[in-house]
Amino acid sequence: MESKNLPDGWEEQELNALIDIKHGYAFKGKNFTAKETSLIVLTPGNFKIGGGFKKDKFKFHLENEKFPLEYILNTNYLIITMTDLSIVGDTLGYPTLGPELENKQLLHNQRLGKVIFKTEKIGKYFLYYALCTNDYRHEVLATVTGTTVKHTAPSRILKYKLKYPSSIVQQKKIASILSSLDDKIECNNKMNQTLEKMAQSIFKEWFEEFNFPNAEGKPYKTNKGAMQTSELGEIPEGWEVKVINSLFSVKDGTHDSPKNKNIGHPLITSKHIKNNQLNIANTNLICQEDFDKINKRSLVQTNDILIGMIGTVGDLYLVT
């Protein structure tokens, strides 16, 4: 199927012309165990927001209990989460690629959909990144069912119209570039986590132990820096104890629920702040009309400090 809006050499087809999606097996809860075994039943909890695999929150399966062997996953699978317990469906519809876990076998659970390729026209890694896009994401959320537990289905996902290069070589080049960027992002995230731990250690040493550098560059309290009594105990001489609301105020964001959530400006919520980092890759988008109604109350500007009030309570982010 051709589209007038596609670049030369690109095609557009519904996913059902390219792939099938196979449901997993209903593993019995009585066969799960808290003890580590060689069998891991994958769940939506093993999917990252935005796509990818999380190597934690594993659910182990007893090794001596039988199940259909066809539900053992190899390391080359592409799988999609079909259920999400979060309020906004954080991971619903996102994909992950099969990781290599030493001495482990991964099992295909019923709440996950395994991609079965029907043609060689589409590459696995290109499709993986296509299933991480906002365009695909918005279509999945537009057809979601359930309130407390969000659900999608293979039939809904397979209606998504995928735009892709006809050339497998070009698909591989695109996927390779995106994979390299993912690796750099992961490396940066690990560096940020290390720096965050260092910053927390310094903060504790300076502002809890009061061993900030004195005039000679030596630890203040350890080197008999002058202290004074306060309602919170001893603090350095010249310091004060005040209630936070005497120093600054906290302004709540919008309580409106804009109807148009697929174009325009990102709408940031508490779920986008985690570990003192802001991730707006998967925010809802609001149109200009809705933006004009709420921006005076809720516009986020450079040097603003965002504080998580629900879910990630207390997490902070400085807007730069």
Tab-separated table of N, CA, C and O in Angstrom, residues 122-235:
chain	number	residue	atom	x	y	z
A	122	ILE	N	10.136	-6.842	6.710
A	122	ILE	CA	10.360	-5.974	7.868
A	122	ILE	C	11.373	-6.618	8.809
A	122	ILE	O	11.300	-7.818	9.091
A	123	GLY	N	12.343	-5.837	9.258
A	123	GLY	CA	13.366	-6.336	10.158
A	123	GLY	C	12.945	-6.235	11.613
A	123	GLY	O	12.219	-5.315	11.999
A	124	LYS	N	13.414	-7.171	12.416
A	124	LYS	CA	13.022	-7.225	13.832
A	124	LYS	C	13.448	-5.974	14.587
A	124	LYS	O	12.654	-5.407	15.350
A	125	TYR	N	14.670	-5.515	14.381
A	125	TYR	CA	15.171	-4.384	15.162
A	125	TYR	C	14.525	-3.073	14.720
A	125	TYR	O	14.253	-2.192	15.546
A	126	PHE	N	14.251	-2.936	13.420
A	126	PHE	CA	13.536	-1.745	12.956
A	126	PHE	C	12.132	-1.725	13.556
A	126	PHE	O	11.658	-0.683	14.024
A	127	LEU	N	11.458	-2.882	13.557
A	127	LEU	CA	10.107	-2.947	14.116
A	127	LEU	C	10.127	-2.619	15.607
A	127	LEU	O	9.243	-1.926	16.111
A	128	TYR	N	11.143	-3.111	16.301
A	128	TYR	CA	11.246	-2.810	17.740
A	128	TYR	C	11.217	-1.295	17.972
A	128	TYR	O	10.451	-0.802	18.816
A	129	TYR	N	12.036	-0.557	17.230
A	129	TYR	CA	12.080	0.894	17.435
A	129	TYR	C	10.797	1.578	16.956
A	129	TYR	O	10.379	2.589	17.529
A	130	ALA	N	10.157	1.010	15.923
A	130	ALA	CA	8.882	1.570	15.477
A	130	ALA	C	7.822	1.440	16.562
A	130	ALA	O	6.959	2.314	16.724
A	131	LEU	N	7.905	0.356	17.343
A	131	LEU	CA	6.938	0.128	18.418
A	131	LEU	C	7.272	0.923	19.684
A	131	LEU	O	6.570	0.799	20.689
A	132	CYS	N	8.336	1.708	19.621
A	132	CYS	CA	8.683	2.608	20.733
A	132	CYS	C	8.303	4.057	20.434
A	132	CYS	O	8.504	4.932	21.272
A	133	THR	N	7.742	4.323	19.254
A	133	THR	CA	7.459	5.702	18.840
A	133	THR	C	6.181	6.235	19.479
A	133	THR	O	5.275	5.465	19.838
A	134	ASN	N	6.086	7.551	19.577
A	134	ASN	CA	4.886	8.189	20.110
A	134	ASN	C	3.675	7.935	19.223
A	134	ASN	O	2.550	7.814	19.710
A	135	ASP	N	3.887	7.887	17.904
A	135	ASP	CA	2.787	7.654	16.974
A	135	ASP	C	2.100	6.318	17.266
A	135	ASP	O	0.872	6.244	17.397
A	136	TYR	N	2.897	5.277	17.404
A	136	TYR	CA	2.356	3.959	17.753
A	136	TYR	C	1.752	3.982	19.152
A	136	TYR	O	0.660	3.444	19.388
A	137	ARG	N	2.439	4.609	20.080
A	137	ARG	CA	2.013	4.662	21.476
A	137	ARG	C	0.619	5.286	21.626
A	137	ARG	O	-0.246	4.777	22.332
A	138	HIS	N	0.391	6.392	20.932
A	138	HIS	CA	-0.896	7.076	21.024
A	138	HIS	C	-2.021	6.195	20.475
A	138	HIS	O	-3.137	6.210	20.994
A	139	GLU	N	-1.735	5.429	19.436
A	139	GLU	CA	-2.768	4.554	18.879
A	139	GLU	C	-3.121	3.430	19.847
A	139	GLU	O	-4.283	3.050	19.979
A	140	VAL	N	-2.117	2.887	20.533
A	140	VAL	CA	-2.372	1.841	21.524
A	140	VAL	C	-3.249	2.386	22.651
A	140	VAL	O	-4.247	1.769	23.048
A	141	LEU	N	-2.899	3.553	23.181
A	141	LEU	CA	-3.645	4.125	24.301
A	141	LEU	C	-5.057	4.551	23.896
A	141	LEU	O	-5.964	4.570	24.727
A	142	ALA	N	-5.230	4.886	22.618
A	142	ALA	CA	-6.559	5.307	22.158
A	142	ALA	C	-7.548	4.157	22.126
A	142	ALA	O	-8.764	4.375	22.144
A	143	THR	N	-7.053	2.917	22.110
A	143	THR	CA	-7.941	1.757	22.028
A	143	THR	C	-7.898	0.895	23.285
A	143	THR	O	-8.341	-0.245	23.275
A	144	VAL	N	-7.355	1.450	24.369
A	144	VAL	CA	-7.189	0.680	25.594
A	144	VAL	C	-8.537	0.345	26.222
A	144	VAL	O	-9.505	1.102	26.081
A	145	THR	N	-8.611	-0.797	26.900
A	145	THR	CA	-9.793	-1.162	27.667
A	145	THR	C	-9.389	-1.377	29.124
A	145	THR	O	-8.224	-1.627	29.427
A	146	GLY	N	-10.365	-1.279	30.023
A	146	GLY	CA	-10.093	-1.466	31.444
A	146	GLY	C	-9.853	-0.148	32.145
A	146	GLY	O	-9.448	0.845	31.524
A	147	THR	N	-10.109	-0.119	33.441
A	147	THR	CA	-9.902	1.088	34.239
A	147	THR	C	-8.743	0.887	35.211
A	147	THR	O	-7.709	1.527	35.090
A	148	THR	N	-8.923	-0.023	36.165
A	148	THR	CA	-7.841	-0.301	37.114
A	148	THR	C	-6.678	-0.988	36.424
A	148	THR	O	-5.515	-0.635	36.631
A	149	VAL	N	-6.988	-1.988	35.588
A	149	VAL	CA	-5.961	-2.689	34.810
A	149	VAL	C	-6.198	-2.379	33.344
A	149	VAL	O	-7.292	-2.597	32.817
A	150	LYS	N	-5.189	-1.842	32.690
A	150	LYS	CA	-5.294	-1.480	31.279
A	150	LYS	C	-4.944	-2.682	30.400
A	150	LYS	O	-3.992	-3.414	30.674
A	151	HIS	N	-5.714	-2.861	29.318
A	151	HIS	CA	-5.481	-3.976	28.409
A	151	HIS	C	-5.436	-3.482	26.964
A	151	HIS	O	-6.132	-2.538	26.585
A	152	THR	N	-4.618	-4.146	26.162
A	152	THR	CA	-4.725	-4.029	24.720
A	152	THR	C	-4.815	-5.456	24.180
A	152	THR	O	-4.847	-6.415	24.946
A	153	ALA	N	-4.901	-5.597	22.867
A	153	ALA	CA	-5.059	-6.925	22.275
A	153	ALA	C	-4.305	-6.983	20.955
A	153	ALA	O	-4.096	-5.949	20.308
A	154	PRO	N	-3.901	-8.180	20.522
A	154	PRO	CA	-3.213	-8.312	19.234
A	154	PRO	C	-3.996	-7.679	18.091
A	154	PRO	O	-3.414	-7.005	17.236
A	155	SER	N	-5.313	-7.866	18.074
A	155	SER	CA	-6.122	-7.334	16.976
A	155	SER	C	-6.027	-5.819	16.881
A	155	SER	O	-6.054	-5.253	15.778
A	156	ARG	N	-5.903	-5.140	18.017
A	156	ARG	CA	-5.800	-3.676	18.006
A	156	ARG	C	-4.419	-3.235	17.545
A	156	ARG	O	-4.271	-2.303	16.742
A	157	ILE	N	-3.390	-3.893	18.074
A	157	ILE	CA	-2.022	-3.537	17.691
A	157	ILE	C	-1.788	-3.794	16.207
A	157	ILE	O	-1.135	-3.005	15.514
A	158	LEU	N	-2.352	-4.880	15.692
A	158	LEU	CA	-2.122	-5.262	14.301
A	158	LEU	C	-2.786	-4.318	13.305
A	158	LEU	O	-2.498	-4.364	12.110
A	159	LYS	N	-3.673	-3.442	13.785
A	159	LYS	CA	-4.287	-2.448	12.901
A	159	LYS	C	-3.395	-1.220	12.695
A	159	LYS	O	-3.688	-0.373	11.839
A	160	TYR	N	-2.327	-1.136	13.478
A	160	TYR	CA	-1.430	0.017	13.354
A	160	TYR	C	-0.766	0.039	11.978
A	160	TYR	O	-0.255	-0.983	11.502
A	161	LYS	N	-0.793	1.190	11.324
A	161	LYS	CA	-0.184	1.340	10.002
A	161	LYS	C	1.284	1.737	10.158
A	161	LYS	O	1.596	2.827	10.631
A	162	LEU	N	2.158	0.838	9.763
A	162	LEU	CA	3.601	1.034	9.913
A	162	LEU	C	4.206	1.608	8.641
A	162	LEU	O	3.976	1.100	7.546
A	163	LYS	N	4.974	2.659	8.815
A	163	LYS	CA	5.751	3.229	7.712
A	163	LYS	C	7.174	2.695	7.817
A	163	LYS	O	7.779	2.784	8.882
A	164	TYR	N	7.719	2.173	6.737
A	164	TYR	CA	9.042	1.563	6.796
A	164	TYR	C	9.736	1.617	5.438
A	164	TYR	O	9.071	1.627	4.389
A	165	PRO	N	11.075	1.647	5.431
A	165	PRO	CA	11.811	1.607	4.159
A	165	PRO	C	11.653	0.232	3.515
A	165	PRO	O	11.688	-0.786	4.210
A	166	SER	N	11.508	0.211	2.200
A	166	SER	CA	11.413	-1.074	1.499
A	166	SER	C	12.712	-1.845	1.602
A	166	SER	O	12.722	-3.075	1.592
A	167	SER	N	13.819	-1.133	1.708
A	167	SER	CA	15.139	-1.750	1.781
A	167	SER	C	15.439	-2.244	3.184
A	167	SER	O	15.453	-1.457	4.140
A	168	ILE	N	15.710	-3.548	3.330
A	168	ILE	CA	16.098	-4.106	4.617
A	168	ILE	C	17.428	-3.507	5.067
A	168	ILE	O	17.646	-3.284	6.273
A	169	VAL	N	18.299	-3.220	4.107
A	169	VAL	CA	19.597	-2.615	4.442
A	169	VAL	C	19.394	-1.271	5.119
A	169	VAL	O	20.033	-0.958	6.133
A	170	GLN	N	18.481	-0.464	4.592
A	170	GLN	CA	18.200	0.843	5.202
A	170	GLN	C	17.566	0.681	6.576
A	170	GLN	O	17.870	1.434	7.510
A	171	GLN	N	16.679	-0.304	6.717
A	171	GLN	CA	16.078	-0.579	8.023
A	171	GLN	C	17.158	-0.904	9.051
A	171	GLN	O	17.122	-0.424	10.189
A	172	LYS	N	18.124	-1.737	8.651
A	172	LYS	CA	19.197	-2.129	9.562
A	172	LYS	C	20.065	-0.931	9.940
A	172	LYS	O	20.508	-0.814	11.097
A	173	LYS	N	20.304	-0.022	8.998
A	173	LYS	CA	21.102	1.171	9.296
A	173	LYS	C	20.389	2.060	10.314
A	173	LYS	O	21.004	2.574	11.245
A	174	ILE	N	19.080	2.238	10.110
A	174	ILE	CA	18.296	3.061	11.038
A	174	ILE	C	18.313	2.445	12.432
A	174	ILE	O	18.547	3.127	13.436
A	175	ALA	N	18.079	1.127	12.497
A	175	ALA	CA	18.059	0.446	13.786
A	175	ALA	C	19.420	0.493	14.465
A	175	ALA	O	19.513	0.638	15.692
A	176	SER	N	20.492	0.392	13.673
A	176	SER	CA	21.849	0.436	14.230
A	176	SER	C	22.149	1.790	14.862
A	176	SER	O	22.736	1.873	15.951
A	177	ILE	N	21.735	2.863	14.193
A	177	ILE	CA	21.948	4.217	14.734
A	177	ILE	C	21.178	4.385	16.041
A	177	ILE	O	21.706	4.889	17.041
A	178	LEU	N	19.919	3.948	16.056
A	178	LEU	CA	19.094	4.077	17.259
A	178	LEU	C	19.636	3.223	18.397
A	178	LEU	O	19.598	3.627	19.562
A	179	SER	N	20.166	2.047	18.051
A	179	SER	CA	20.756	1.183	19.072
A	179	SER	C	21.986	1.833	19.696
A	179	SER	O	22.183	1.769	20.919
A	180	SER	N	22.802	2.482	18.870
A	180	SER	CA	23.988	3.182	19.379
A	180	SER	C	23.594	4.310	20.316
A	180	SER	O	24.223	4.524	21.365
A	181	LEU	N	22.518	5.025	19.945
A	181	LEU	CA	22.029	6.103	20.810
A	181	LEU	C	21.504	5.547	22.135
A	181	LEU	O	21.725	6.138	23.197
A	182	ASP	N	20.822	4.410	22.073
A	182	ASP	CA	20.341	3.759	23.297
A	182	ASP	C	21.505	3.417	24.220
A	182	ASP	O	21.431	3.602	25.439
A	183	ASP	N	22.593	2.889	23.620
A	183	ASP	CA	23.766	2.520	24.416
A	183	ASP	C	24.359	3.750	25.098
A	183	ASP	O	24.766	3.687	26.272
A	184	LYS	N	24.403	4.870	24.374
A	184	LYS	CA	24.952	6.103	24.948
A	184	LYS	C	24.047	6.626	26.066
A	184	LYS	O	24.536	7.107	27.097
A	185	ILE	N	22.745	6.533	25.850
A	185	ILE	CA	21.801	6.974	26.880
A	185	ILE	C	21.953	6.128	28.140
A	185	ILE	O	21.965	6.644	29.255
A	186	GLU	N	22.080	4.809	27.957
A	186	GLU	CA	22.255	3.901	29.097
A	186	GLU	C	23.540	4.225	29.846
A	186	GLU	O	23.567	4.236	31.082
A	187	CYS	N	24.603	4.506	29.087
A	187	CYS	CA	25.889	4.864	29.709
A	187	CYS	C	25.757	6.161	30.500
A	187	CYS	O	26.243	6.267	31.633
A	188	ASN	N	25.083	7.145	29.905
A	188	ASN	CA	24.884	8.427	30.589
A	188	ASN	C	24.041	8.270	31.843
A	188	ASN	O	24.283	8.915	32.865
A	189	ASN	N	23.016	7.402	31.764
A	189	ASN	CA	22.169	7.165	32.933
A	189	ASN	C	22.974	6.573	34.085
A	189	ASN	O	22.791	6.936	35.250
A	190	LYS	N	23.878	5.638	33.758
A	190	LYS	CA	24.714	5.025	34.793
A	190	LYS	C	25.657	6.064	35.391
A	190	LYS	O	25.893	6.084	36.608
A	191	MET	N	26.201	6.938	34.541
A	191	MET	CA	27.066	8.017	35.036
A	191	MET	C	26.282	8.952	35.944
A	191	MET	O	26.780	9.375	36.995
A	192	ASN	N	25.049	9.277	35.531
A	192	ASN	CA	24.213	10.163	36.346
A	192	ASN	C	23.902	9.551	37.699
A	192	ASN	O	23.868	10.245	38.721
A	193	GLN	N	23.656	8.236	37.717
A	193	GLN	CA	23.383	7.553	38.979
A	193	GLN	C	24.595	7.604	39.905
A	193	GLN	O	24.461	7.809	41.114
A	194	THR	N	25.781	7.434	39.308
A	194	THR	CA	27.008	7.513	40.097
A	194	THR	C	27.204	8.916	40.658
A	194	THR	O	27.535	9.098	41.839
A	195	LEU	N	26.985	9.920	39.802
A	195	LEU	CA	27.132	11.307	40.242
A	195	LEU	C	26.103	11.660	41.311
A	195	LEU	O	26.398	12.401	42.253
A	196	GLU	N	24.885	11.100	41.166
A	196	GLU	CA	23.835	11.354	42.148
A	196	GLU	C	24.226	10.793	43.510
A	196	GLU	O	24.031	11.435	44.544
A	197	LYS	N	24.804	9.598	43.531
A	197	LYS	CA	25.254	8.995	44.793
A	197	LYS	C	26.366	9.835	45.421
A	197	LYS	O	26.401	10.020	46.642
A	198	MET	N	27.275	10.333	44.573
A	198	MET	CA	28.350	11.193	45.072
A	198	MET	C	27.774	12.473	45.664
A	198	MET	O	28.210	12.927	46.732
A	199	ALA	N	26.784	13.055	44.959
A	199	ALA	CA	26.166	14.295	45.438
A	199	ALA	C	25.454	14.073	46.776
A	199	ALA	O	25.532	14.916	47.678
A	200	GLN	N	24.765	12.935	46.910
A	200	GLN	CA	24.085	12.628	48.165
A	200	GLN	C	25.078	12.447	49.308
A	200	GLN	O	24.831	12.879	50.433
A	201	SER	N	26.207	11.827	48.989
A	201	SER	CA	27.240	11.626	50.007
A	201	SER	C	27.821	12.966	50.466
A	201	SER	O	28.023	13.197	51.663
A	202	ILE	N	28.073	13.844	49.505
A	202	ILE	CA	28.607	15.172	49.831
A	202	ILE	C	27.587	15.968	50.640
A	202	ILE	O	27.931	16.641	51.622
A	203	PHE	N	26.313	15.894	50.215
A	203	PHE	CA	25.268	16.624	50.938
A	203	PHE	C	25.206	16.176	52.394
A	203	PHE	O	25.133	17.019	53.306
A	204	LYS	N	25.236	14.871	52.620
A	204	LYS	CA	25.174	14.354	53.983
A	204	LYS	C	26.371	14.837	54.799
A	204	LYS	O	26.219	15.254	55.963
A	205	GLU	N	27.555	14.794	54.207
A	205	GLU	CA	28.766	15.195	54.918
A	205	GLU	C	28.751	16.677	55.248
A	205	GLU	O	29.153	17.090	56.342
A	206	TRP	N	28.243	17.501	54.313
A	206	TRP	CA	28.270	18.953	54.515
A	206	TRP	C	27.110	19.461	55.360
A	206	TRP	O	27.303	20.314	56.232
A	207	PHE	N	25.886	18.962	55.081
A	207	PHE	CA	24.702	19.581	55.665
A	207	PHE	C	24.039	18.746	56.756
A	207	PHE	O	23.078	19.201	57.375
A	208	GLU	N	24.524	17.545	57.002
A	208	GLU	CA	24.043	16.751	58.135
A	208	GLU	C	25.144	16.554	59.175
A	208	GLU	O	24.909	16.660	60.374
A	209	GLU	N	26.343	16.288	58.688
A	209	GLU	CA	27.487	16.137	59.593
A	209	GLU	C	28.206	17.472	59.813
A	209	GLU	O	29.051	17.589	60.700
A	210	PHE	N	27.874	18.483	58.995
A	210	PHE	CA	28.450	19.829	59.073
A	210	PHE	C	29.968	19.825	58.874
A	210	PHE	O	30.697	20.618	59.472
A	211	ASN	N	30.427	18.952	57.986
A	211	ASN	CA	31.845	18.895	57.672
A	211	ASN	C	32.127	19.469	56.290
A	211	ASN	O	32.913	18.924	55.508
A	212	PHE	N	31.461	20.577	55.992
A	212	PHE	CA	31.777	21.322	54.776
A	212	PHE	C	33.162	21.953	54.936
A	212	PHE	O	33.656	22.114	56.072
A	213	PRO	N	33.824	22.326	53.838
A	213	PRO	CA	35.180	22.890	53.968
A	213	PRO	C	35.182	24.219	54.725
A	213	PRO	O	34.376	25.106	54.435
A	214	ASN	N	36.045	24.340	55.727
A	214	ASN	CA	36.196	25.619	56.428
A	214	ASN	C	37.120	26.539	55.626
A	214	ASN	O	37.479	26.233	54.484
A	215	ALA	N	37.500	27.649	56.225
A	215	ALA	CA	38.334	28.625	55.515
A	215	ALA	C	39.660	28.039	55.057
A	215	ALA	O	40.267	28.507	54.081
A	216	GLU	N	40.090	26.986	55.721
A	216	GLU	CA	41.358	26.351	55.354
A	216	GLU	C	41.149	25.126	54.479
A	216	GLU	O	42.103	24.399	54.170
A	217	GLY	N	39.865	24.871	54.082
A	217	GLY	CA	39.569	23.730	53.243
A	217	GLY	C	39.479	22.420	53.993
A	217	GLY	O	39.449	21.353	53.386
A	218	LYS	N	39.401	22.503	55.325
A	218	LYS	CA	39.325	21.303	56.154
A	218	LYS	C	37.887	21.111	56.644
A	218	LYS	O	37.118	22.079	56.709
A	219	PRO	N	37.494	19.859	57.019
A	219	PRO	CA	36.132	19.609	57.513
A	219	PRO	C	35.794	20.490	58.712
A	219	PRO	O	36.521	20.508	59.707
A	220	TYR	N	34.678	21.246	58.604
A	220	TYR	CA	34.321	22.276	59.579
A	220	TYR	C	34.166	21.725	60.999
A	220	TYR	O	34.896	22.129	61.927
A	221	LYS	N	33.232	20.806	61.221
A	221	LYS	CA	32.932	20.352	62.577
A	221	LYS	C	34.070	19.519	63.163
A	221	LYS	O	34.422	19.662	64.354
A	222	THR	N	34.647	18.662	62.334
A	222	THR	CA	35.753	17.818	62.808
A	222	THR	C	36.904	18.661	63.311
A	222	THR	O	37.619	18.283	64.254
A	223	ASN	N	37.098	19.834	62.708
A	223	ASN	CA	38.187	20.718	63.094
A	223	ASN	C	37.709	21.828	64.034
A	223	ASN	O	38.183	22.964	63.981
A	224	LYS	N	36.725	21.456	64.885
A	224	LYS	CA	36.254	22.319	65.979
A	224	LYS	C	35.690	23.647	65.503
A	224	LYS	O	35.909	24.696	66.104
A	225	GLY	N	34.921	23.583	64.401
A	225	GLY	CA	34.212	24.777	63.958
A	225	GLY	C	33.172	25.175	64.974
A	225	GLY	O	32.566	24.329	65.647
A	226	ALA	N	32.918	26.472	65.129
A	226	ALA	CA	31.986	26.978	66.142
A	226	ALA	C	30.564	26.494	65.863
A	226	ALA	O	30.080	26.585	64.732
A	227	MET	N	29.906	25.989	66.927
A	227	MET	CA	28.540	25.480	66.807
A	227	MET	C	27.621	26.251	67.750
A	227	MET	O	28.080	26.872	68.718
A	228	GLN	N	26.329	26.231	67.468
A	228	GLN	CA	25.346	26.890	68.326
A	228	GLN	C	24.133	25.971	68.483
A	228	GLN	O	23.884	25.091	67.677
A	229	THR	N	23.387	26.185	69.572
A	229	THR	CA	22.226	25.358	69.864
A	229	THR	C	21.014	25.850	69.075
A	229	THR	O	20.806	27.063	68.910
A	230	SER	N	20.216	24.914	68.578
A	230	SER	CA	18.970	25.251	67.875
A	230	SER	C	17.900	24.242	68.274
A	230	SER	O	18.176	23.250	68.949
A	231	GLU	N	16.677	24.459	67.844
A	231	GLU	CA	15.583	23.533	68.158
A	231	GLU	C	15.783	22.168	67.512
A	231	GLU	O	15.132	21.183	67.879
A	232	LEU	N	16.675	22.065	66.542
A	232	LEU	CA	16.979	20.798	65.887
A	232	LEU	C	18.299	20.211	66.376
A	232	LEU	O	18.791	19.237	65.817
A	233	GLY	N	18.869	20.808	67.400
A	233	GLY	CA	20.171	20.357	67.890
A	233	GLY	C	21.258	21.349	67.501
A	233	GLY	O	20.988	22.486	67.103
A	234	GLU	N	22.490	20.937	67.582
A	234	GLU	CA	23.601	21.836	67.252
A	234	GLU	C	23.705	22.058	65.745
A	234	GLU	O	23.587	21.123	64.956
A	235	ILE	N	23.916	23.331	65.389
A	235	ILE	CA	24.148	23.701	64.004
A	235	ILE	C	25.318	24.680	63.973
A	235	ILE	O	25.675	25.277	64.994
